[in-house]
Short mmCIF file of C-alpha atoms and ligand atoms in Angstrom, two decimals:
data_model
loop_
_atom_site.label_atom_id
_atom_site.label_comp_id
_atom_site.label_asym_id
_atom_site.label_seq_id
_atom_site.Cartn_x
_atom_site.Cartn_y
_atom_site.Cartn_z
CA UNK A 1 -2.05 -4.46 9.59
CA UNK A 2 0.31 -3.91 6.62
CA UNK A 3 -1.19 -0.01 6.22
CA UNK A 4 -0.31 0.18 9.89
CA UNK A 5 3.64 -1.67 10.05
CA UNK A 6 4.05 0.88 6.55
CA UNK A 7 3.36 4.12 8.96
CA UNK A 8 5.32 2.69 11.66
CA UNK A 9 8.31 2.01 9.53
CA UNK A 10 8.27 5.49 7.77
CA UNK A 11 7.22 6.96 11.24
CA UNK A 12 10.80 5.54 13.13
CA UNK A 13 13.15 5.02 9.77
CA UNK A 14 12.83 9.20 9.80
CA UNK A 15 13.16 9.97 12.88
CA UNK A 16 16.19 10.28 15.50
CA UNK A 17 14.62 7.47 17.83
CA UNK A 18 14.92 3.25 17.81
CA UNK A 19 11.79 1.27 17.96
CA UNK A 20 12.98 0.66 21.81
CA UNK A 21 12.88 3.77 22.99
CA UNK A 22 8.92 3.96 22.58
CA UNK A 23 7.41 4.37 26.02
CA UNK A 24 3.35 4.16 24.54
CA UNK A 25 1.55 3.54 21.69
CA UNK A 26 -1.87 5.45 20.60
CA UNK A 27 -3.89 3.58 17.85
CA UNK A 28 -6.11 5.47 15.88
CA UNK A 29 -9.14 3.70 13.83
CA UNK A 30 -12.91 4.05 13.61
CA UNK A 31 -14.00 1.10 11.60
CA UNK A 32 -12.03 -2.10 12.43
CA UNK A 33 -15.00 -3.77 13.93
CA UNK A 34 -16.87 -3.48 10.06
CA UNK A 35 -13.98 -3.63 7.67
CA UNK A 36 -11.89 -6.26 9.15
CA UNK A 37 -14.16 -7.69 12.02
CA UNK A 38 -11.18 -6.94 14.19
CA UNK A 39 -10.61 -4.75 17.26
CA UNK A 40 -8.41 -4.83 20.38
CA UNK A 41 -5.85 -2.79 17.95
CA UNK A 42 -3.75 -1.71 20.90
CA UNK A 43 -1.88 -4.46 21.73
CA UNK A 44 -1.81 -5.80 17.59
CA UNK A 45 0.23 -2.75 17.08
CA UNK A 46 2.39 -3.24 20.15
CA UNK A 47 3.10 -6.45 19.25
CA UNK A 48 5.10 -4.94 16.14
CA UNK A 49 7.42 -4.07 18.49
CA UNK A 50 9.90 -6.08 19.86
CA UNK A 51 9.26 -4.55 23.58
CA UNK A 52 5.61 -4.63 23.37
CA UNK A 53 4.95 -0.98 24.68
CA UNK A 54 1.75 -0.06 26.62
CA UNK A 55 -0.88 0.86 23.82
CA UNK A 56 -4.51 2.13 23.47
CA UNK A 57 -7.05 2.44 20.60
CA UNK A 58 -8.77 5.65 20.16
CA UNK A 59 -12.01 6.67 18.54
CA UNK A 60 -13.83 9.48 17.79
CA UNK A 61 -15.13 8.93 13.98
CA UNK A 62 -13.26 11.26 10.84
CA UNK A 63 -11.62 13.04 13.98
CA UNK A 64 -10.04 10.20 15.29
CA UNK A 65 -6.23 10.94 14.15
CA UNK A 66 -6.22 14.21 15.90
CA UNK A 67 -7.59 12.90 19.36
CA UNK A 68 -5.14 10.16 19.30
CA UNK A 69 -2.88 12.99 19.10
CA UNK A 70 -4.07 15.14 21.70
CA UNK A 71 -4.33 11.42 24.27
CA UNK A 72 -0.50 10.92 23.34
CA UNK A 73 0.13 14.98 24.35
CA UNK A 74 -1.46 13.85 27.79
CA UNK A 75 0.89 11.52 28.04
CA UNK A 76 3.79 13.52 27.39
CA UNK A 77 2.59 16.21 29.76
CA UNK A 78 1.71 14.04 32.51
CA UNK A 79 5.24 12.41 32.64
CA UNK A 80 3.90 9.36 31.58
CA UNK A 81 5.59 8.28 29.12
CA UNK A 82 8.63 10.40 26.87
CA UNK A 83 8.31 9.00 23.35
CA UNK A 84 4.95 8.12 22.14
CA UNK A 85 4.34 6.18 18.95
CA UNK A 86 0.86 7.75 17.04
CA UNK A 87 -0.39 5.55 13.95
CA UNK A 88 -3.93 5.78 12.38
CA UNK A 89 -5.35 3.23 9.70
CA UNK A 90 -8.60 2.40 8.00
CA UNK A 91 -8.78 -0.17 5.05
CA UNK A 92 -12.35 0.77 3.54
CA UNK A 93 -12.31 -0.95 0.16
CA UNK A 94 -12.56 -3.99 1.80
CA UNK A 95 -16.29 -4.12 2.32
CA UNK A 96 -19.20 -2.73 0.55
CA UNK A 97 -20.16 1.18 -0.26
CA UNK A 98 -23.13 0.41 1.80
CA UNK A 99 -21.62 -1.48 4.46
CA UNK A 100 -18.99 1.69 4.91
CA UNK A 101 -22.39 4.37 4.84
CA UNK A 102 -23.69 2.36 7.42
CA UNK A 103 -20.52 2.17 9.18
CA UNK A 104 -19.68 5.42 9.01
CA UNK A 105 -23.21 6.67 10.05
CA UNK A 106 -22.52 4.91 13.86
CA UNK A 107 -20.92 8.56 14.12
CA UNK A 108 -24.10 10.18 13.81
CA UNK A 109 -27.13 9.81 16.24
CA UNK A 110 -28.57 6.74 16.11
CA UNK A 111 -32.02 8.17 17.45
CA UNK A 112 -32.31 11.61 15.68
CA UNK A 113 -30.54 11.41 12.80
CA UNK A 114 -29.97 7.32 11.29
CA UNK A 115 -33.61 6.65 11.36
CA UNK A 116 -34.29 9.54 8.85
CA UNK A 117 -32.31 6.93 6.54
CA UNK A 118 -29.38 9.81 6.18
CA UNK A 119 -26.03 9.30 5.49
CA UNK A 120 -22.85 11.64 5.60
CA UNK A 121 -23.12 12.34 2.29
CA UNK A 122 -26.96 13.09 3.17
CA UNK A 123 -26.01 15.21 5.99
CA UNK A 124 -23.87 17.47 4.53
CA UNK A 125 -25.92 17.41 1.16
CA UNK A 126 -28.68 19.41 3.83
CA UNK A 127 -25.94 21.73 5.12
CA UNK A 128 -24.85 22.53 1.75
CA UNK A 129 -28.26 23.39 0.29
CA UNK A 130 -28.89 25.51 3.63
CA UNK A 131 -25.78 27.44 3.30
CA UNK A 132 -26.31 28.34 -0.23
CA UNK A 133 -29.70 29.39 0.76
CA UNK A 134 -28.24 31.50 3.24
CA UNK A 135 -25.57 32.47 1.57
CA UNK A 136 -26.47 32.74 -2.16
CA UNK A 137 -23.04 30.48 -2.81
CA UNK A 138 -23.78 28.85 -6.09
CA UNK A 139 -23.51 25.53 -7.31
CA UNK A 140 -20.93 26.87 -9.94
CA UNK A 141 -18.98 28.57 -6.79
CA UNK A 142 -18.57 25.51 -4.85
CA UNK A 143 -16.91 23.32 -7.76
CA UNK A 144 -14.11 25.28 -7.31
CA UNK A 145 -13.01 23.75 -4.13
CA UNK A 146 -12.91 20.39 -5.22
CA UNK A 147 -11.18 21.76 -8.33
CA UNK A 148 -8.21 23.33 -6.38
CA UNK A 149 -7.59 20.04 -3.77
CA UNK A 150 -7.82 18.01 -6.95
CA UNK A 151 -5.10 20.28 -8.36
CA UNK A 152 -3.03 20.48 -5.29
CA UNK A 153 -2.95 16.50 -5.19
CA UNK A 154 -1.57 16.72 -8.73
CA UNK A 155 2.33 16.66 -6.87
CA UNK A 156 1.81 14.13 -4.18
CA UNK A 157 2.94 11.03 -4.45
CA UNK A 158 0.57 9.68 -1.25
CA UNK A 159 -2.82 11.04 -3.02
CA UNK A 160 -5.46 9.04 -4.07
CA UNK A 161 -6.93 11.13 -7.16
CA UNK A 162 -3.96 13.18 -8.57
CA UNK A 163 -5.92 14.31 -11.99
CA UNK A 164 -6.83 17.64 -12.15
CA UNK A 165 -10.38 18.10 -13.02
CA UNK A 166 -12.01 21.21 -13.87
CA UNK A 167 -15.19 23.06 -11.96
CA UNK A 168 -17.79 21.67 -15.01
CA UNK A 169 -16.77 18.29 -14.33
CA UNK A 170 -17.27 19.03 -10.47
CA UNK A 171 -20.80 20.51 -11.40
CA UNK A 172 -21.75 17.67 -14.29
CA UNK A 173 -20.60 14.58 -11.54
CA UNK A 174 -23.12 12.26 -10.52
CA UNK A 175 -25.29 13.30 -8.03
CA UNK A 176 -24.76 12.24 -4.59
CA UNK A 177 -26.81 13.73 -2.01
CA UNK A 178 -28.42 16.93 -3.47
CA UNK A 179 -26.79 19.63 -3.99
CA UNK A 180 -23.49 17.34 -3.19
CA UNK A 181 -21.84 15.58 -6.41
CA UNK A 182 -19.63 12.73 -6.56
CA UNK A 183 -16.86 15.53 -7.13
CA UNK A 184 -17.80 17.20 -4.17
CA UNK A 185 -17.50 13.72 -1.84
CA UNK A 186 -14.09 12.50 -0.35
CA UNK A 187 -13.35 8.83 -1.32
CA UNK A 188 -13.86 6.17 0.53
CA UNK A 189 -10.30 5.11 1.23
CA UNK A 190 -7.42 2.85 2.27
CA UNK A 191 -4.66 4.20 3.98
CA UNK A 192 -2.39 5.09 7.04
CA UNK A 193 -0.17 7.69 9.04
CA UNK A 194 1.75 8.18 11.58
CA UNK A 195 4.21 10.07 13.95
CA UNK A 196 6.25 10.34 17.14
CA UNK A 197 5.95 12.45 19.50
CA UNK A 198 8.92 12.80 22.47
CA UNK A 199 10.14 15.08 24.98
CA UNK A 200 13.35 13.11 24.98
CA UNK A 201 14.90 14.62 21.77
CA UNK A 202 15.51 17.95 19.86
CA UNK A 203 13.29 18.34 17.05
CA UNK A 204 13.13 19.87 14.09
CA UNK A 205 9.17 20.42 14.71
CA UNK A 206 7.52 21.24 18.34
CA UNK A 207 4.10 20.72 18.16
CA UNK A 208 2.91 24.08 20.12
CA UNK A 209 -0.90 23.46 20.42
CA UNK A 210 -3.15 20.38 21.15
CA UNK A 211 -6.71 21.06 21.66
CA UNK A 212 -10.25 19.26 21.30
CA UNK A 213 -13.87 20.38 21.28
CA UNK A 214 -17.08 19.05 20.82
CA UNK A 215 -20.32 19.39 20.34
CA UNK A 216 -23.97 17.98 19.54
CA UNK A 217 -23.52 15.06 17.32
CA UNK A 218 -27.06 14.97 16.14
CA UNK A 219 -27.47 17.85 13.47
CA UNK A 220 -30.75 18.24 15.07
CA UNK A 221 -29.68 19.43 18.39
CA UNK A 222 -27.80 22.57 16.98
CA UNK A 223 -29.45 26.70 16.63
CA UNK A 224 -27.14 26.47 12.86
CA UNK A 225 -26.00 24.24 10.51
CA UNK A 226 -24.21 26.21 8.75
CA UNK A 227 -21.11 27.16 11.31
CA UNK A 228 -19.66 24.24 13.46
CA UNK A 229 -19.00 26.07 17.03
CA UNK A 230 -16.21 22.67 18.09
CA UNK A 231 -13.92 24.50 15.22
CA UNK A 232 -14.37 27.74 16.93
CA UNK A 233 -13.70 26.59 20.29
CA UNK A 234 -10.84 24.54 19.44
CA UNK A 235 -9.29 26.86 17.10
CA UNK A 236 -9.26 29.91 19.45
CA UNK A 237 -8.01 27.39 22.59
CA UNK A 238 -5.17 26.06 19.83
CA UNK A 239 -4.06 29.63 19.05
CA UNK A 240 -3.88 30.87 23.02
CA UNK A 241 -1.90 27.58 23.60
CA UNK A 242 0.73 28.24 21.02
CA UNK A 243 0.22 32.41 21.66
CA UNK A 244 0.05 32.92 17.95
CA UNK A 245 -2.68 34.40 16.12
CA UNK A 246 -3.98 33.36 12.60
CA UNK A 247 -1.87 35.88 10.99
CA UNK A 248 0.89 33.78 11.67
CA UNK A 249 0.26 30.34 10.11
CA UNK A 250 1.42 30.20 6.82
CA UNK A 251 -0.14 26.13 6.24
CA UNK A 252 -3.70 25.03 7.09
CA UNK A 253 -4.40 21.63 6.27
CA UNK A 254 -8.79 21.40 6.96
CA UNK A 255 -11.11 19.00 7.16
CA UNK A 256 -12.84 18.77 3.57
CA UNK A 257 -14.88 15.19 3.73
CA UNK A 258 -17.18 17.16 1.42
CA UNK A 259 -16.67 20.81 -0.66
CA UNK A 260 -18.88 22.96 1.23
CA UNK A 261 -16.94 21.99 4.52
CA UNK A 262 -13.92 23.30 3.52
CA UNK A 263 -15.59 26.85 3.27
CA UNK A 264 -17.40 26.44 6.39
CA UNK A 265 -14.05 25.44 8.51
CA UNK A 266 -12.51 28.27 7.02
CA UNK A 267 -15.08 30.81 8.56
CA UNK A 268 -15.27 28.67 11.90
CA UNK A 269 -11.54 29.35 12.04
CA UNK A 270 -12.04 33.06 11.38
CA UNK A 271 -10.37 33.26 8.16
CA UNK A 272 -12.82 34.48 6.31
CA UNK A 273 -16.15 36.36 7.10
CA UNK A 274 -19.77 33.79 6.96
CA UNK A 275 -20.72 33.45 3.60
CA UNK A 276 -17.26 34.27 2.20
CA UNK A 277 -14.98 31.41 2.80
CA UNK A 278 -15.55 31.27 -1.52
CA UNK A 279 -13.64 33.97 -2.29
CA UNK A 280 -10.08 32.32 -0.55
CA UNK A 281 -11.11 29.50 -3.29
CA UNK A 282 -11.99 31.77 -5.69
CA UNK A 283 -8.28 32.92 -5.38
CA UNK A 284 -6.51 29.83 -5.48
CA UNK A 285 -8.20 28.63 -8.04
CA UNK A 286 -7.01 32.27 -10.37
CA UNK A 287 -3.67 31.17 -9.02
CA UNK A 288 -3.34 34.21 -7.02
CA UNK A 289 -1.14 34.34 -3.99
CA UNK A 290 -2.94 34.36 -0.88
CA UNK A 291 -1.08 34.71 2.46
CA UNK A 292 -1.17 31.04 3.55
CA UNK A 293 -1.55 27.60 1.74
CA UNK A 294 -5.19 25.70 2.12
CA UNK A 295 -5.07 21.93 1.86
CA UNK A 296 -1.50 22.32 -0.40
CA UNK A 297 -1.54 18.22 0.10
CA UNK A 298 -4.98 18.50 -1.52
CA UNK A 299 -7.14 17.50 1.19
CA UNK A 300 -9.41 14.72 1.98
CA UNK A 301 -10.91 15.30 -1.60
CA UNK A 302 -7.75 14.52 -3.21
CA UNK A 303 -5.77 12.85 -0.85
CA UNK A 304 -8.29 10.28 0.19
CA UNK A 305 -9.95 10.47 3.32
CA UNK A 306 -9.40 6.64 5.91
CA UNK A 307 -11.19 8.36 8.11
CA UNK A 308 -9.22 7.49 11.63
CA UNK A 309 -5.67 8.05 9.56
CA UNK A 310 -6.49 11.51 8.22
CA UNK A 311 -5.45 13.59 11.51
CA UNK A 312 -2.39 12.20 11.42
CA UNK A 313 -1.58 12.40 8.08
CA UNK A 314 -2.44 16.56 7.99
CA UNK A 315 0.37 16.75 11.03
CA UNK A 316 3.01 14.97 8.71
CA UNK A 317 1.31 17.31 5.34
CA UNK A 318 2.57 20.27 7.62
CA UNK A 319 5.78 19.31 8.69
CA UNK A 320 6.53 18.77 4.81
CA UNK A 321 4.89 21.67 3.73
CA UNK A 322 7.05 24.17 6.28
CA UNK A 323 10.05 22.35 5.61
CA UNK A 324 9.46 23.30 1.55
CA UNK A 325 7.66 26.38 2.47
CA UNK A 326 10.52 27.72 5.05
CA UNK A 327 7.66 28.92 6.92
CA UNK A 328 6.85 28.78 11.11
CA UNK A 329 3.33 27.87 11.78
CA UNK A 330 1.08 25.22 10.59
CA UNK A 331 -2.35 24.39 11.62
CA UNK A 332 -4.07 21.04 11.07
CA UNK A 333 -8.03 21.07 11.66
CA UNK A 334 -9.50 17.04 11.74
CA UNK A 335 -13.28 16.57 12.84
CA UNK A 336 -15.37 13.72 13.16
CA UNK A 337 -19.45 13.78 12.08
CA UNK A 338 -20.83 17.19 11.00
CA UNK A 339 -17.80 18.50 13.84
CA UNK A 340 -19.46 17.06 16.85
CA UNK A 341 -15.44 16.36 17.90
CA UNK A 342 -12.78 18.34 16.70
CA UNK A 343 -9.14 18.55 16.98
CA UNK A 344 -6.75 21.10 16.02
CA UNK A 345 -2.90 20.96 16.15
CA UNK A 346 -0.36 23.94 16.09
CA UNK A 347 2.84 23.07 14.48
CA UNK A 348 6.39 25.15 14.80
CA UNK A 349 8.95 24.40 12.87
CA UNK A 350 11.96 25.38 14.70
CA UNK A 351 15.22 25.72 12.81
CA UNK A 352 16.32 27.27 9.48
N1 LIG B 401 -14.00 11.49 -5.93
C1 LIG B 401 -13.57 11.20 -7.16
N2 LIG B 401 -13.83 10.04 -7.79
C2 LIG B 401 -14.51 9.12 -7.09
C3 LIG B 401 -14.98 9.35 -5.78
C4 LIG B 401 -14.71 10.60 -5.20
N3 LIG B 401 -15.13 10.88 -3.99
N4 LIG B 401 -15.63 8.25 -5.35
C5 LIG B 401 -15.56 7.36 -6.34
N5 LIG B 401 -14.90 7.89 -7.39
C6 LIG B 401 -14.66 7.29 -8.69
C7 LIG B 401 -14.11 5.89 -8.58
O1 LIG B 401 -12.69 5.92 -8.63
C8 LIG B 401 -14.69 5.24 -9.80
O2 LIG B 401 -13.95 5.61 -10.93
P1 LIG B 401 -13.71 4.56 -12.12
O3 LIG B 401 -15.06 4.22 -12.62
O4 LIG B 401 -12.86 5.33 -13.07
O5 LIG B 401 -13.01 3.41 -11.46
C9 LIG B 401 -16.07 5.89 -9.91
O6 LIG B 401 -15.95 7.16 -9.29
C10 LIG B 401 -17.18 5.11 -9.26
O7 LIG B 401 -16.71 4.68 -8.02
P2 LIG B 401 -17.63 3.96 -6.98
O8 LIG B 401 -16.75 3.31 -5.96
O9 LIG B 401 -18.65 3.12 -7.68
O10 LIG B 401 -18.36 5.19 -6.30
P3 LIG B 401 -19.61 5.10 -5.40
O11 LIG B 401 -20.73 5.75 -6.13
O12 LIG B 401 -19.82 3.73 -4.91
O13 LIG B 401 -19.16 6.02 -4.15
C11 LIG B 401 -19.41 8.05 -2.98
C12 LIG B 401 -19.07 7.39 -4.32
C13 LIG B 401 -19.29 9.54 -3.15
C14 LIG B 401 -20.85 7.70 -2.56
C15 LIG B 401 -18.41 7.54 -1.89
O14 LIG B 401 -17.10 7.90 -2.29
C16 LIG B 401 -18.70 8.14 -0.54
O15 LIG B 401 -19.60 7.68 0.18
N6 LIG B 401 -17.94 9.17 -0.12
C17 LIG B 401 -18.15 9.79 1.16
C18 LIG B 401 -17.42 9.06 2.25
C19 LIG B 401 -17.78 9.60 3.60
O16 LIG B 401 -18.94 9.82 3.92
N7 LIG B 401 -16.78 9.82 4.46
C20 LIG B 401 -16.98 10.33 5.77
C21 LIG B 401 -17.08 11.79 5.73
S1 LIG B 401 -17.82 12.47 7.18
#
């Protein structure tokens, strides 16, 4: 509860509202039940407040943050409710590394894919040897991601890991889940976000897009692993919704739990071609300028990655990052499993 009355603190001390005027509350978190033998978060949370708003937990594994998001949008649109309260946590370190694999892995199928005896790191240890295979990305290649969130992490304050490490040390890390490397793995993690959303007050940011997709969660049941078609669908639903196109973001904050994600999500998006989301890391990592920022808060890999928390915390990344930046658009891209749910979330900022 502390990493939760933190968020909601920072989330009301910085904005233009009072505690009171909160009309709902939407709790993310995915692993209460095995970290802290707890559920029934709603009303723990509303009971922070002196009021005791309506409030309801939502779930939906890594992706979590970004569909408690889109329920508090429905609740905005709907009339429902004017000034929703959004707060994610996850305290992780709590319990064992094998009690949080096996918690996490309740996100996966629990007929297809848990019997195999795989774990997240497993599962995407399988896409990334496929994609190299179909791609001819080498091992060499993919340190580089970790090696640029690492770096961007270096400045902020709310990181987990803020060393810089270089692409050898990526490549000579323990190895997790071949061809996946300790250095390739988002930490397991404490932490916790949140926000407020209103139609009751002007803004500095509007949030322009809210949009979810989903697909098979077993790995199994898909024609690739290699693409995840939720990012597609929610991407090109996000952009309609705002009536943008990708040309105009200037901030992407993207769902990195391990390396060779990153490059996949930034293909699914349509940033870059199949097989080529490398060369936009490739580029950061020569310091070039590219034409928008990737991960600039460093991502899962360096920020730390409390799984229901994380969707949240890219929405407050991007509002920082275009306040800096002076730029419009931001896009934050959460998922949950291997993208069997995904969120995305178009952010404007609206005044100079
Ligand atoms: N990146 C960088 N350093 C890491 C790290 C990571 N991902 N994970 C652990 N470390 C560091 C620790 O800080 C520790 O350093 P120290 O010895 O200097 O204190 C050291 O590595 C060993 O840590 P430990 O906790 O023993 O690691 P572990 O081997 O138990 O766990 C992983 C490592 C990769 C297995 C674990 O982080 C993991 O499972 N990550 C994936 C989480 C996940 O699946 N999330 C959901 C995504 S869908």
């Amino acid at each position: 509860m502390d990493l939760i009355e933190e968020a909601v603190t920072a989330a009301i001390d910085s904005s233009r509202i009072t505690a009171l005027e909160i009309d709902a509350i939407i709790v993310s978190n995915m692993l209460g039940e095995v970290t802290s033998s707890q559920a029934h978060l709603g009303s723990l949370v509303s009971a922070l407040l002196p009021h005791r708003p309506p409030a309801i937990r939502v779930e939906s594994a890594c992706g979590s943050g970004a569909y408690a998001l889109h329920t508090a949008c429905a609740f905005l649109e709907s009339g429902r409710a004017k000034t929703v309260l959004v707060v994610g946590a996850e305290k992780m370190t709590d319990v064992s590394v094998d009690a949080i694999a096996a918690g996490l892995m309740v996100a996966a199928d629990s007929e297809e894919d848990r019997p195999s005896g795989l774990t997240f790191p497993g599962i995407f240890g399988l896409i990334a040897a496929r994609y190299m295979h179909e791609h001819g990305l080498t091992r060499e290649e993919l340190s580089l991601v970790s090696a640029v969130h690492h770096r961007n992490a270096k400045g902020n304050l709310f990181a987990q890991f803020r060393n810089v490490i270089t692409p050898e040390a990526v490549s000579k890390s323990p190895l997790v889940a071949d061809p996946l490397r300790l250095l390739d793995c988002s930490p397991i993690s404490d932490g916790g976000a949140a926000c407020i959303l209103s139609t009751n007050h002007e803004s500095e940011f509007r949030l322009a897009a809210s949009s979810i997709a989903s697909d098979a969660v077993s790995i199994t049941k898909r024609p690739s692993i290699t693409s995840f078609p939720a990012s597609r669908d929610a991407c090109g639903r996000a952009l309609k919704e705002a009536d943008i196109t990708l040309d105009d973001l200037s901030c992407l904050e993207t769902h990195d739990c391990f390396s060779i994600a990153a490059l996949i999500n930034l293909e699914d998006l349509g940033f870059a071609n199949p097989g080529e989301g490398i060369s936009l890391y490739k580029d950061l990592y020569e310091g070039k300028k590219t034409r928008f920022a990737i991960n600039a808060s460093g991502g899962l890999k360096g920020c730390g990655h409390p799984v229901a928390a994380t969707g949240i915390k890219q929405l407050n990344d991007l509002a920082k990052q275009l306040t800096e930046r002076e730029e419009r658009w931001g896009m934050a891209h959460n998922f949950g499993g291997a993208c069997a749910s995904c969120g995305i979330h178009i952010l404007e900022r609206m005044h100079d």
